[in-house]
mmCIF file with all atom_site columns, C-alpha atoms in Angstrom:
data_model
loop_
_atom_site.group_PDB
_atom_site.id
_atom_site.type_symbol
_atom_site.label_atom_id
_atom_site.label_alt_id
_atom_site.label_comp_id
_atom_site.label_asym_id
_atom_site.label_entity_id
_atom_site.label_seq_id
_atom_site.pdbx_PDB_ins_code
_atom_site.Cartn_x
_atom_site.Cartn_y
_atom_site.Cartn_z
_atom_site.occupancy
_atom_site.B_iso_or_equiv
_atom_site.pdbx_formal_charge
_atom_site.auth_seq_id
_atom_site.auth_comp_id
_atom_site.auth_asym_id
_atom_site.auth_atom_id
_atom_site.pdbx_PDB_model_num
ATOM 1   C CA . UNK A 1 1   ? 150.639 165.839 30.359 1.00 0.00 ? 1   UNK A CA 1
ATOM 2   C CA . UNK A 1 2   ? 147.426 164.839 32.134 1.00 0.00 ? 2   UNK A CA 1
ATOM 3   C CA . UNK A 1 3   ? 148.607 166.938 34.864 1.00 0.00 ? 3   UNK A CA 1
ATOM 4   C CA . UNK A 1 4   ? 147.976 170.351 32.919 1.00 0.00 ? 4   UNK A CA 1
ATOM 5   C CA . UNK A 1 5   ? 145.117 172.386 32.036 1.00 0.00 ? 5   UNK A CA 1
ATOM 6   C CA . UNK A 1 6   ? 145.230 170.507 28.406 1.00 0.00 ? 6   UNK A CA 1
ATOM 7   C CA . UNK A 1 7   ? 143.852 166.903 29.784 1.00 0.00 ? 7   UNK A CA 1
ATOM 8   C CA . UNK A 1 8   ? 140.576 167.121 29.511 1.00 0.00 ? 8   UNK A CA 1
ATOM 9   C CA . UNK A 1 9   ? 141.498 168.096 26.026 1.00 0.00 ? 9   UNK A CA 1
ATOM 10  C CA . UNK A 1 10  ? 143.455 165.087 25.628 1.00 0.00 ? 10  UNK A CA 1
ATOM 11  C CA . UNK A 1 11  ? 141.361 162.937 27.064 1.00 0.00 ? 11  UNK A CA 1
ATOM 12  C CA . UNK A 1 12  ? 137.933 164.057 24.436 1.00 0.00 ? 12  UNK A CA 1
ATOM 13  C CA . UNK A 1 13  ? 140.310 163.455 21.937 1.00 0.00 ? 13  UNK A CA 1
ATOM 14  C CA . UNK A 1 14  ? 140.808 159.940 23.237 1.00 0.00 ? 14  UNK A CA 1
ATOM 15  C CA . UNK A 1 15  ? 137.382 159.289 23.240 1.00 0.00 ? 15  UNK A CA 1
ATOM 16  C CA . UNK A 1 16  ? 136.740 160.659 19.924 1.00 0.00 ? 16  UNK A CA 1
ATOM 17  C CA . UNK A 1 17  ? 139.031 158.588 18.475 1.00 0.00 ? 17  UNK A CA 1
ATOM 18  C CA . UNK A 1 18  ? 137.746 155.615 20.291 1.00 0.00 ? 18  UNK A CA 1
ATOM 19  C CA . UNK A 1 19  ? 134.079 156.021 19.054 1.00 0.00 ? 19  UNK A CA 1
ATOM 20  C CA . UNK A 1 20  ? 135.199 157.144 15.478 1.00 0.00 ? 20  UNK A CA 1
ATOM 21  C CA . UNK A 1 21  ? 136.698 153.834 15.589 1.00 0.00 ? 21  UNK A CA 1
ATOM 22  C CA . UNK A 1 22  ? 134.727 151.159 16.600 1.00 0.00 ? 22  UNK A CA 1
ATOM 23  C CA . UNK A 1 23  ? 131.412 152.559 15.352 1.00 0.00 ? 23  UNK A CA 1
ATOM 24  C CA . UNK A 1 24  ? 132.479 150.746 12.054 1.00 0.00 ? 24  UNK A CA 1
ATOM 25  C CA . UNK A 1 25  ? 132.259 147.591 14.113 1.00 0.00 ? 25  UNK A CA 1
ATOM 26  C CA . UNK A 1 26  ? 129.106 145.267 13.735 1.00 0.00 ? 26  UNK A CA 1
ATOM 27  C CA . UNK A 1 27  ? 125.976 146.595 16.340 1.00 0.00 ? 27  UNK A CA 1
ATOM 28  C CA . UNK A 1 28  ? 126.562 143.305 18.006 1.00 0.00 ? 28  UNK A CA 1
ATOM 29  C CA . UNK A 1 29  ? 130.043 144.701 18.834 1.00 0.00 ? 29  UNK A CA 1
ATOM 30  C CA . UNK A 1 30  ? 129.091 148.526 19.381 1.00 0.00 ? 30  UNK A CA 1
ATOM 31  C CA . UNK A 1 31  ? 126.333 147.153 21.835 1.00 0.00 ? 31  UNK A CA 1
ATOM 32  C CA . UNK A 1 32  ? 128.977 144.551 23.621 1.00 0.00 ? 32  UNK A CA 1
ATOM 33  C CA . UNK A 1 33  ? 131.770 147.425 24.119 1.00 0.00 ? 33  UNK A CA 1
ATOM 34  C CA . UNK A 1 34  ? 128.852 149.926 25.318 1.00 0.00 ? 34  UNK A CA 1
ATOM 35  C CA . UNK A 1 35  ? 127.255 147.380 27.903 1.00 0.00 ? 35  UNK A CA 1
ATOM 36  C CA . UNK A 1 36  ? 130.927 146.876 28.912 1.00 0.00 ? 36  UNK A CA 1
ATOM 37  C CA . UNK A 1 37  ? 132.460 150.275 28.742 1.00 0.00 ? 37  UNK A CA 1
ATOM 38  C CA . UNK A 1 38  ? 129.413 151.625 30.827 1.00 0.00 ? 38  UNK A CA 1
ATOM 39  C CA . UNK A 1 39  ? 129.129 148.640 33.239 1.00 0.00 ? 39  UNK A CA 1
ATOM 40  C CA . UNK A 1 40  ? 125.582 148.051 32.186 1.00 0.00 ? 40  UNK A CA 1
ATOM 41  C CA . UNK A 1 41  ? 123.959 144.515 32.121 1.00 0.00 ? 41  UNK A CA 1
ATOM 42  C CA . UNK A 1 42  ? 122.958 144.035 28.856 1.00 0.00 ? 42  UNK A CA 1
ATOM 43  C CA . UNK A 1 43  ? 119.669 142.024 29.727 1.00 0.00 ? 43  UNK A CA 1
ATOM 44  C CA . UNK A 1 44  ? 118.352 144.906 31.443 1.00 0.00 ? 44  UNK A CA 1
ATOM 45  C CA . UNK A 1 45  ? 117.982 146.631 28.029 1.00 0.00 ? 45  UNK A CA 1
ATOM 46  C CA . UNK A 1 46  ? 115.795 145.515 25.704 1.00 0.00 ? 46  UNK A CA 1
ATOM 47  C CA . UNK A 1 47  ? 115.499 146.506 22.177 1.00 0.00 ? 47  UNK A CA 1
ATOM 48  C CA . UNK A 1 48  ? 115.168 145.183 18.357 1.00 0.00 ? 48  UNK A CA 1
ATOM 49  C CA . UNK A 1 49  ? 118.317 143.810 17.084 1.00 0.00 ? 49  UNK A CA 1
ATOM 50  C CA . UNK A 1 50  ? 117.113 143.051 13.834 1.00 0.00 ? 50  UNK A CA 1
ATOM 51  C CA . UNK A 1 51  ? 115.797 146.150 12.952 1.00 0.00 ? 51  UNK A CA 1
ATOM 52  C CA . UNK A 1 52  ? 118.745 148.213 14.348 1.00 0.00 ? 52  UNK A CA 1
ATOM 53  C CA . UNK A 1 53  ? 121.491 146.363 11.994 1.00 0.00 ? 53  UNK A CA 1
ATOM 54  C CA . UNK A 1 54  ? 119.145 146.855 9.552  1.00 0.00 ? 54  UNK A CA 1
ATOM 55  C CA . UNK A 1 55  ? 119.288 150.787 10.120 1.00 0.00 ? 55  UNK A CA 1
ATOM 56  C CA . UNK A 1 56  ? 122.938 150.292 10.414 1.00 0.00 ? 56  UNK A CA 1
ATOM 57  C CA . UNK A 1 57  ? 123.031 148.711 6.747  1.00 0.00 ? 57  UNK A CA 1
ATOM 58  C CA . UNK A 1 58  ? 120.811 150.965 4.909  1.00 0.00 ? 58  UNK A CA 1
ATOM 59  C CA . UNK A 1 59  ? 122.416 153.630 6.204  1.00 0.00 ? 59  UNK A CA 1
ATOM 60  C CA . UNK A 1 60  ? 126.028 152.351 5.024  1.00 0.00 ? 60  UNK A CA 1
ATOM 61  C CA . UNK A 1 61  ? 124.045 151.561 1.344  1.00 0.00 ? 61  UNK A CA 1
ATOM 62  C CA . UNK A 1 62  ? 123.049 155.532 1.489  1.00 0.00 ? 62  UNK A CA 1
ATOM 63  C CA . UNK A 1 63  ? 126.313 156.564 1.897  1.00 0.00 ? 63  UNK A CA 1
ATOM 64  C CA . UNK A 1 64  ? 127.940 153.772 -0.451 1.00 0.00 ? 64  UNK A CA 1
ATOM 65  C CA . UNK A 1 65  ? 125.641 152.796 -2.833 1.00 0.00 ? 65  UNK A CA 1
ATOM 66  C CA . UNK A 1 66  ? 123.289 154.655 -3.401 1.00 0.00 ? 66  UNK A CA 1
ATOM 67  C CA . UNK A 1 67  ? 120.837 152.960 -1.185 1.00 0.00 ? 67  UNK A CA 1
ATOM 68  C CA . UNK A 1 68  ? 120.832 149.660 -3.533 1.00 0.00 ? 68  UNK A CA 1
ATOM 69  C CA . UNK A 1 69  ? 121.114 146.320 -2.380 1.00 0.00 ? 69  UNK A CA 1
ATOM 70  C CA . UNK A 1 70  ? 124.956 144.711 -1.876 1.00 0.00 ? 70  UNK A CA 1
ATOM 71  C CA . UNK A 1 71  ? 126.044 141.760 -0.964 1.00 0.00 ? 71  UNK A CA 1
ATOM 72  C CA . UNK A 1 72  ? 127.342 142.975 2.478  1.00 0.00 ? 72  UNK A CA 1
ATOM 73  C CA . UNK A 1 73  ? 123.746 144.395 3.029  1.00 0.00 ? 73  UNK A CA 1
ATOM 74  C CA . UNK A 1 74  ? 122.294 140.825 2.533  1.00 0.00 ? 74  UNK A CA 1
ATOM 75  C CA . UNK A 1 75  ? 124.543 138.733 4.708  1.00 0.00 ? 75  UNK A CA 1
ATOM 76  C CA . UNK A 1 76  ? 124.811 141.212 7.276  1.00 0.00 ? 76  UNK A CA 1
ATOM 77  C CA . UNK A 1 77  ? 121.000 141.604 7.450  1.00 0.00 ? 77  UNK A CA 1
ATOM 78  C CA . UNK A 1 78  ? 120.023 138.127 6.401  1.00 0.00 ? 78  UNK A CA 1
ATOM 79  C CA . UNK A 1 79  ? 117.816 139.067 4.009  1.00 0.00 ? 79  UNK A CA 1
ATOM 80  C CA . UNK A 1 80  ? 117.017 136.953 0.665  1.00 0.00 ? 80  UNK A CA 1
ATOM 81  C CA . UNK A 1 81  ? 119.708 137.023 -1.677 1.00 0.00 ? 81  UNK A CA 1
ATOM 82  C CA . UNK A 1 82  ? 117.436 137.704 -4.744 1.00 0.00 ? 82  UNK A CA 1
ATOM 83  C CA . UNK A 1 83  ? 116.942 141.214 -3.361 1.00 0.00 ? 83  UNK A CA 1
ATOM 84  C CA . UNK A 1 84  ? 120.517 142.469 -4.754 1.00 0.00 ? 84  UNK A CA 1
ATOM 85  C CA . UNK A 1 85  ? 120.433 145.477 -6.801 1.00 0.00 ? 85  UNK A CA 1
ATOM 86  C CA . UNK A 1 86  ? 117.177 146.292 -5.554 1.00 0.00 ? 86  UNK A CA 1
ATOM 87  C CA . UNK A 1 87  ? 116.663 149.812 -5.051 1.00 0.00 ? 87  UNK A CA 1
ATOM 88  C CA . UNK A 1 88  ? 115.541 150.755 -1.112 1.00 0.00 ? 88  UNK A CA 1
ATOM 89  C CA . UNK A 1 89  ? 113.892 154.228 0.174  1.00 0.00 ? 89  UNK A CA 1
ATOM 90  C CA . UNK A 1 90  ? 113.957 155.916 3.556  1.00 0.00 ? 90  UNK A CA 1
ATOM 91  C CA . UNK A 1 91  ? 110.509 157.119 4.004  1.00 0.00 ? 91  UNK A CA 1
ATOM 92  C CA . UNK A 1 92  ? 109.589 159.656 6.778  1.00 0.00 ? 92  UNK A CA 1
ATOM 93  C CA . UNK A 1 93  ? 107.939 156.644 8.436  1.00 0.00 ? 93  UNK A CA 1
ATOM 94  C CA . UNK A 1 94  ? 111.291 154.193 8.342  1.00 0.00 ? 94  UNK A CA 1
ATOM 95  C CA . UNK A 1 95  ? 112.829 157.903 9.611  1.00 0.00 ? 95  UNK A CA 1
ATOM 96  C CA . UNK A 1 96  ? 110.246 158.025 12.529 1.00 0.00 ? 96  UNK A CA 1
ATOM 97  C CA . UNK A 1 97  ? 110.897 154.591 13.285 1.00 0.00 ? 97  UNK A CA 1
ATOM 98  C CA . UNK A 1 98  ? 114.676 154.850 13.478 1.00 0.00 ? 98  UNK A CA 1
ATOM 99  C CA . UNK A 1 99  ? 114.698 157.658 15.675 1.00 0.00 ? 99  UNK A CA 1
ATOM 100 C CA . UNK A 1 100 ? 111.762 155.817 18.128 1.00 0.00 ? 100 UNK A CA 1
ATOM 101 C CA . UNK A 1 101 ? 114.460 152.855 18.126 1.00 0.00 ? 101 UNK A CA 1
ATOM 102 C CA . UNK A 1 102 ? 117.476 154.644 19.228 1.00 0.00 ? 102 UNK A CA 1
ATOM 103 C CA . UNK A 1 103 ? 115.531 157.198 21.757 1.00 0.00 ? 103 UNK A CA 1
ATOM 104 C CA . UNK A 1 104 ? 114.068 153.819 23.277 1.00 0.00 ? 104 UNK A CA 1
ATOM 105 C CA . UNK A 1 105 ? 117.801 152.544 23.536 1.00 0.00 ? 105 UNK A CA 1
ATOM 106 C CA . UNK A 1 106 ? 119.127 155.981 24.608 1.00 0.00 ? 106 UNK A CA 1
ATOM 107 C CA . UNK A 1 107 ? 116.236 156.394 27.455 1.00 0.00 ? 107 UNK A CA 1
ATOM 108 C CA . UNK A 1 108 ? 117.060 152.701 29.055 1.00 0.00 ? 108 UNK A CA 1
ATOM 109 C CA . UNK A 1 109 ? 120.903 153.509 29.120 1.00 0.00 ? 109 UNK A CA 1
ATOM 110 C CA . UNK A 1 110 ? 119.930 156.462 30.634 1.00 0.00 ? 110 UNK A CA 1
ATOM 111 C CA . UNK A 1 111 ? 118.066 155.031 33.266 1.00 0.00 ? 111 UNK A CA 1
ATOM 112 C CA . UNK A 1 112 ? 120.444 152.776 34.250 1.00 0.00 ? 112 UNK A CA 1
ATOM 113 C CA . UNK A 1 113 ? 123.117 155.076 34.179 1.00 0.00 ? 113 UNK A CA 1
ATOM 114 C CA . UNK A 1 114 ? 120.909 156.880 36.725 1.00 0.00 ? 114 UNK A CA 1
ATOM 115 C CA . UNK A 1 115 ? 120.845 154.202 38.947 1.00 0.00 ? 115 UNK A CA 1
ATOM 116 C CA . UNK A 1 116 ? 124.050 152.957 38.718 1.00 0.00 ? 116 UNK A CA 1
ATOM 117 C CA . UNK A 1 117 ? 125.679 156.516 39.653 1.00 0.00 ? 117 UNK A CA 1
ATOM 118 C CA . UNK A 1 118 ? 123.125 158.545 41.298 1.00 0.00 ? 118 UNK A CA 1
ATOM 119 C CA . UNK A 1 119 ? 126.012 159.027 44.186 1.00 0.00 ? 119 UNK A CA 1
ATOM 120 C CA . UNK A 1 120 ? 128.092 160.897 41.348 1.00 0.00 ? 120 UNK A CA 1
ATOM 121 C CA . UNK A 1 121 ? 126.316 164.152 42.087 1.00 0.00 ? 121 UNK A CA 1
ATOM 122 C CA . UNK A 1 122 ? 126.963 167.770 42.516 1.00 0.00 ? 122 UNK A CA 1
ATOM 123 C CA . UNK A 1 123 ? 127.930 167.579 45.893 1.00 0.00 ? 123 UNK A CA 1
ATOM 124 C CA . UNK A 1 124 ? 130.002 165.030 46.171 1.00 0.00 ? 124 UNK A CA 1
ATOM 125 C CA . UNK A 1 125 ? 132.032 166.206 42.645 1.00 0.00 ? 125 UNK A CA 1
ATOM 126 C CA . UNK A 1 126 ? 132.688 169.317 44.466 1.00 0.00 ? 126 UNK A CA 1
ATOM 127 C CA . UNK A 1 127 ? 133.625 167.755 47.825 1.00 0.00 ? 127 UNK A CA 1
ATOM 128 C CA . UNK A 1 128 ? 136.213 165.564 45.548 1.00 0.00 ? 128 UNK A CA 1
ATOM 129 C CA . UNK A 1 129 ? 137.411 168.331 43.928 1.00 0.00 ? 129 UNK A CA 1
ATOM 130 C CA . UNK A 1 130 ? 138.047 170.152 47.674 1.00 0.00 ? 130 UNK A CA 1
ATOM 131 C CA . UNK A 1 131 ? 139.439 167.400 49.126 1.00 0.00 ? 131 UNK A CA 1
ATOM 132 C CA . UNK A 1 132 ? 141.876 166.591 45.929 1.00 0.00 ? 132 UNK A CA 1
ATOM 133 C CA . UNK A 1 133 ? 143.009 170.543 45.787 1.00 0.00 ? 133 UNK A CA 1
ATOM 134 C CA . UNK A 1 134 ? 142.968 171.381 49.289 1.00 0.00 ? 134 UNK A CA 1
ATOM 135 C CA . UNK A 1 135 ? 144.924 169.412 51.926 1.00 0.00 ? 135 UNK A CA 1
ATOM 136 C CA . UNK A 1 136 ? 144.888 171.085 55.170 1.00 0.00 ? 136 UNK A CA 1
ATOM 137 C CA . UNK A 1 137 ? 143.467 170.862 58.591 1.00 0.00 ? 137 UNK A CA 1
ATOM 138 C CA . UNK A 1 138 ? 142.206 175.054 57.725 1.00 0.00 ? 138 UNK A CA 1
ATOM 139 C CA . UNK A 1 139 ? 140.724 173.852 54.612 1.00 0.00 ? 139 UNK A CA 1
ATOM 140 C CA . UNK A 1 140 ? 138.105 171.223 55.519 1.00 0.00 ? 140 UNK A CA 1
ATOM 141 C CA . UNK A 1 141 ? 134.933 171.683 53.257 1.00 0.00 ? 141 UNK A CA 1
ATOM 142 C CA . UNK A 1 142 ? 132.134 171.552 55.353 1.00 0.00 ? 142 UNK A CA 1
ATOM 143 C CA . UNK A 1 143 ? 133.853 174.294 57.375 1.00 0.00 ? 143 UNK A CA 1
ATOM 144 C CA . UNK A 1 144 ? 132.893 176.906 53.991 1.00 0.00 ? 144 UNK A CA 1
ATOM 145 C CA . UNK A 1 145 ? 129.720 174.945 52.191 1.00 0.00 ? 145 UNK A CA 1
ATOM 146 C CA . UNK A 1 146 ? 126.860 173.204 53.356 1.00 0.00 ? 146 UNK A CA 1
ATOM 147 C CA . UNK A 1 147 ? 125.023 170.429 51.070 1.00 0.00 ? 147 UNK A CA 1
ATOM 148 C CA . UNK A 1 148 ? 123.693 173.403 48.973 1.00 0.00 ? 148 UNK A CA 1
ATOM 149 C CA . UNK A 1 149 ? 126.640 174.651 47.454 1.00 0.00 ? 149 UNK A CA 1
ATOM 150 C CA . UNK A 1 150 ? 126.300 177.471 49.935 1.00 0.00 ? 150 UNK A CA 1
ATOM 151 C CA . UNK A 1 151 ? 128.981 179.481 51.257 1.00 0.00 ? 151 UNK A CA 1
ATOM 152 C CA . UNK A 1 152 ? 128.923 178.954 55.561 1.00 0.00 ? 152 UNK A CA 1
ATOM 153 C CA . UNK A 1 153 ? 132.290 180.080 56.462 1.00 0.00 ? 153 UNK A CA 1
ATOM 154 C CA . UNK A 1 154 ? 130.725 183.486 57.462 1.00 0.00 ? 154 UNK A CA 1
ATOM 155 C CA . UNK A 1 155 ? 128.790 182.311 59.931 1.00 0.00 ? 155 UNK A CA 1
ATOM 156 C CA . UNK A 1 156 ? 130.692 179.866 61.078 1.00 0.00 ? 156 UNK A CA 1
ATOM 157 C CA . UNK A 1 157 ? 133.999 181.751 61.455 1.00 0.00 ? 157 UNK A CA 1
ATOM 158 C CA . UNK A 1 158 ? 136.231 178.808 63.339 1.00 0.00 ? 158 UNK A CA 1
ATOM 159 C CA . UNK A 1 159 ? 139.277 180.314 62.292 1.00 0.00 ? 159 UNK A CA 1
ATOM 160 C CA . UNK A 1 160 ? 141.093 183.060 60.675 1.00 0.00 ? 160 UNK A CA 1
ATOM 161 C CA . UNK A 1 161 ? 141.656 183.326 56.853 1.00 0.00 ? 161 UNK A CA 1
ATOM 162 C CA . UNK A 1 162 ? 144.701 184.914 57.408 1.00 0.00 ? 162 UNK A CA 1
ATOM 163 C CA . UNK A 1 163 ? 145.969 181.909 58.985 1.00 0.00 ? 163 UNK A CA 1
ATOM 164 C CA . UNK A 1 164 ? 146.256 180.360 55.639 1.00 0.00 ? 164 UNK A CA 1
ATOM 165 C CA . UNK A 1 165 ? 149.332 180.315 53.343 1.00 0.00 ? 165 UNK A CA 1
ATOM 166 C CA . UNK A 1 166 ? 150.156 182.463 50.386 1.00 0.00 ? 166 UNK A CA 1
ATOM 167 C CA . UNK A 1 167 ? 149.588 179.712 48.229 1.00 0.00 ? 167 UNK A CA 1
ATOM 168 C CA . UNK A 1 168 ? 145.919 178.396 49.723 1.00 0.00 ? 168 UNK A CA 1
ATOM 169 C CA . UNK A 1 169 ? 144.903 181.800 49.710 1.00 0.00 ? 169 UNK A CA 1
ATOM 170 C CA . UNK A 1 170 ? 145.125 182.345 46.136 1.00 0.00 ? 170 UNK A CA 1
ATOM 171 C CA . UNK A 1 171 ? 143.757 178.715 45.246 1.00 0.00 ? 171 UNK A CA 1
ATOM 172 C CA . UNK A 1 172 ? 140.875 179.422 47.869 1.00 0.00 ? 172 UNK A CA 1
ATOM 173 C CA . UNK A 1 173 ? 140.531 182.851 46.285 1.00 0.00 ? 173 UNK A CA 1
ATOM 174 C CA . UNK A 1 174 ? 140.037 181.490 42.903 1.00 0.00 ? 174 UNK A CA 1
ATOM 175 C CA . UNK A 1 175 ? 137.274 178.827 44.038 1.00 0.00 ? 175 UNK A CA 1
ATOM 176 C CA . UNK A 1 176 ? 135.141 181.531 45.764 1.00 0.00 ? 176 UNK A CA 1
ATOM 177 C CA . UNK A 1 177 ? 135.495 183.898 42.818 1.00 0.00 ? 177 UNK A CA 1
ATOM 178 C CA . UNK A 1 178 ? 133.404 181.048 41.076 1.00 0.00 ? 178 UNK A CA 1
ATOM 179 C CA . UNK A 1 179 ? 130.843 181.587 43.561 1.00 0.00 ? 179 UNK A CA 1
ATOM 180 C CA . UNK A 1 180 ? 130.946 185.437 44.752 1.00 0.00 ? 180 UNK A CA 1
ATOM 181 C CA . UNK A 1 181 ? 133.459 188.018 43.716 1.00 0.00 ? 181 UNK A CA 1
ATOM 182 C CA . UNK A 1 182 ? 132.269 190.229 46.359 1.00 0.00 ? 182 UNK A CA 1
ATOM 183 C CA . UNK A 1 183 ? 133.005 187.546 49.148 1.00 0.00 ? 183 UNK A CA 1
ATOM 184 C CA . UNK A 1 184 ? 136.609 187.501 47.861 1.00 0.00 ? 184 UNK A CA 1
ATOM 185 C CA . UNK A 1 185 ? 137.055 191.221 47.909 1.00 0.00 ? 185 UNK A CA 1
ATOM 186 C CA . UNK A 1 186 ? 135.584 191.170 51.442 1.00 0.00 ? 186 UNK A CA 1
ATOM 187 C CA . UNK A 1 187 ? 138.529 188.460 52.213 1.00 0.00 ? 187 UNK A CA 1
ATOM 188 C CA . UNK A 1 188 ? 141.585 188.823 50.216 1.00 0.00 ? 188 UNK A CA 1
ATOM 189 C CA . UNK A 1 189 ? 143.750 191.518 49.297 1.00 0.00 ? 189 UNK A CA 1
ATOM 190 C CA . UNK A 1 190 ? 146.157 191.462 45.746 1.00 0.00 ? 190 UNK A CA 1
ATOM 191 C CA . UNK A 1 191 ? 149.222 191.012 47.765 1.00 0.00 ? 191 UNK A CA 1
ATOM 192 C CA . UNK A 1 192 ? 148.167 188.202 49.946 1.00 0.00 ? 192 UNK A CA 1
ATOM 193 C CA . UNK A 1 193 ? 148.109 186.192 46.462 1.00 0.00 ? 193 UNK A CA 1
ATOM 194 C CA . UNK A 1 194 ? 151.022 184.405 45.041 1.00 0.00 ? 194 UNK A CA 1
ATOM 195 C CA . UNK A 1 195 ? 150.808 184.005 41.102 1.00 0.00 ? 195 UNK A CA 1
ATOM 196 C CA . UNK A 1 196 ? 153.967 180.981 41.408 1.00 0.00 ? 196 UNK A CA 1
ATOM 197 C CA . UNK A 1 197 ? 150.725 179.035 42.665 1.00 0.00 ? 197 UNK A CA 1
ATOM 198 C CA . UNK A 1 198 ? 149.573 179.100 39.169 1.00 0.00 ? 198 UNK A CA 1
ATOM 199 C CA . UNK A 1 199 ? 152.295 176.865 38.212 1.00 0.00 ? 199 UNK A CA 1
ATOM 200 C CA . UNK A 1 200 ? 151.502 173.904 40.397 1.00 0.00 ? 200 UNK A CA 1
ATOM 201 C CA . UNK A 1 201 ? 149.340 170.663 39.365 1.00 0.00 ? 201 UNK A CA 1
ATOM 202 C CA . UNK A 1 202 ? 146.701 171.246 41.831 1.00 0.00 ? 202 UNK A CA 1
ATOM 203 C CA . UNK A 1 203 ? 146.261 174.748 40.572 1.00 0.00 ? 203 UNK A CA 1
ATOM 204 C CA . UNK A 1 204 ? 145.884 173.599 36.887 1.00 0.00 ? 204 UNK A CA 1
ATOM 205 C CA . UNK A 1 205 ? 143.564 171.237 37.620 1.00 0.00 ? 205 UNK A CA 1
ATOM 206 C CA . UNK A 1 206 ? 141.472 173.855 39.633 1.00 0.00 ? 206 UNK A CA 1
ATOM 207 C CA . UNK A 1 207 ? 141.949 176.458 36.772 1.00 0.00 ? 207 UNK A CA 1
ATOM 208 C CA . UNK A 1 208 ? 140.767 173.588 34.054 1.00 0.00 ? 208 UNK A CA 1
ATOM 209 C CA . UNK A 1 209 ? 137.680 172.030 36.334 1.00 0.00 ? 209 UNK A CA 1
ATOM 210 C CA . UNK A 1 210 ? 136.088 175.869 36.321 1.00 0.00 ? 210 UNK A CA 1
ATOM 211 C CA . UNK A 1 211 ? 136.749 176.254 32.933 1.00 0.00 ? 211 UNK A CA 1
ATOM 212 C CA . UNK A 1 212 ? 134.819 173.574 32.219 1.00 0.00 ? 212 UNK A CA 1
ATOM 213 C CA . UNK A 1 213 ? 132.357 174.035 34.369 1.00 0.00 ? 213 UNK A CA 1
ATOM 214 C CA . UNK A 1 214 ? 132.449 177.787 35.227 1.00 0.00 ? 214 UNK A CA 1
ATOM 215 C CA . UNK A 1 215 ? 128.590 177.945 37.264 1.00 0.00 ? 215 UNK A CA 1
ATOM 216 C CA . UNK A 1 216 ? 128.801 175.147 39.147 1.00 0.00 ? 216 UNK A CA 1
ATOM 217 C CA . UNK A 1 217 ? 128.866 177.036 41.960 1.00 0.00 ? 217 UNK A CA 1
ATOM 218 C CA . UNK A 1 218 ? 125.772 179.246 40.955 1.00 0.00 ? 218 UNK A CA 1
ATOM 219 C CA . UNK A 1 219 ? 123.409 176.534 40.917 1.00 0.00 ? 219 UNK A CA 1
ATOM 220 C CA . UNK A 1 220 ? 122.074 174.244 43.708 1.00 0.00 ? 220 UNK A CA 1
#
């Protein structure tokens, strides 16, 4: 099933599920998974634990009871006992606060998500992609793009299109169509395609990689 045009499908679900899941968890256990699942050290981000189960518990109260005072609220958050019952408010300030919190803990994982896979880019998704779809000695990337996304087999010309199988033609078709329709009408012809392509692995997973990202070719 991963193999068809429904994985990434599958695989959101997956994650969905995950996240629905173990947000009910404790922050101390949300935070541990996320340092884990991202491969993040967790000293290198720095935040208020305190006051983010805190935010986690009042929130739970809103939804649950009415924002008073439980008993889970008080041993989670440590706070004195005599407060049960006690009615709490979100003011626009604790609102403001909240969302400072979480942007400050959002912008740190993003930084060191940066870091940590600044060689994931553009370029070398595409080249992946190429190299994973395309495995032939007529079908070597830099041969038709240069670092810029740009299409260079014009110019440099080493071989003949024509060359190519059935089968690569209508997979190379369908890449370039993502970039310029008029190259492909300049190139290929409707009978030099063959439409059994369409039922091969390689060709599903090209087919569901432009779906999902339909201008990445447009854009340098």
């Amino acid at each position: 099933m991963i193999d068809t045009v429904f994985a990434s499908d599958v695989i959101e679900f997956i994650i969905d599920d995950f996240i629905q899941k173990y947000t009910y968890e404790s922050v101390n256990e949300i935070m541990s998974r996320t340092f884990k699942l991202l491969g993040i050290d967790s000293n290198k981000i720095k935040f208020d634990n305190k006051g983010l189960i805190e935010k986690k518990e009042r929130r739970n109260i809103l939804v649950h009871n009415n924002l008073k005072i439980d008993k889970k609220y008080i041993r989670i958050t440590k706070c004195e006992p005599n407060r049960i019952r006690k009615q709490l408010e979100i003011s626009n300030d604790y609102i403001i606060e909240t969302i400072e919190l979480i942007q400050g803990i959002l912008s740190q994982f993003k930084n060191e998500l940066s870091i940590k896979y600044s060689q994931y880019n553009r370029s070398q998704l595409l080249r992946s992609v190429w190299g994973y779809v395309f495995d032939s000695e007529l079908l070597k990337y830099d041969d038709y793009w240069n670092e810029s996304s740009s299409f260079i087999f014009e110019n440099k010309k080493k071989f003949d299109i024509n060359w190519l199988s059935s089968g690569e033609k209508t997979m190379l078709a369908y890449w370039i169509q993502h970039y310029s329709t008029g190259i492909v009408d300049r190139y290929f012809k409707f009978e030099d395609m063959n439409m059994a392509v369409y039922s091969m692995k390689h060709m599903n997973f090209l087919v569901e990689f432009f779906n999902k990202y339909p201008f990445i070719l447009k854009h340098g």
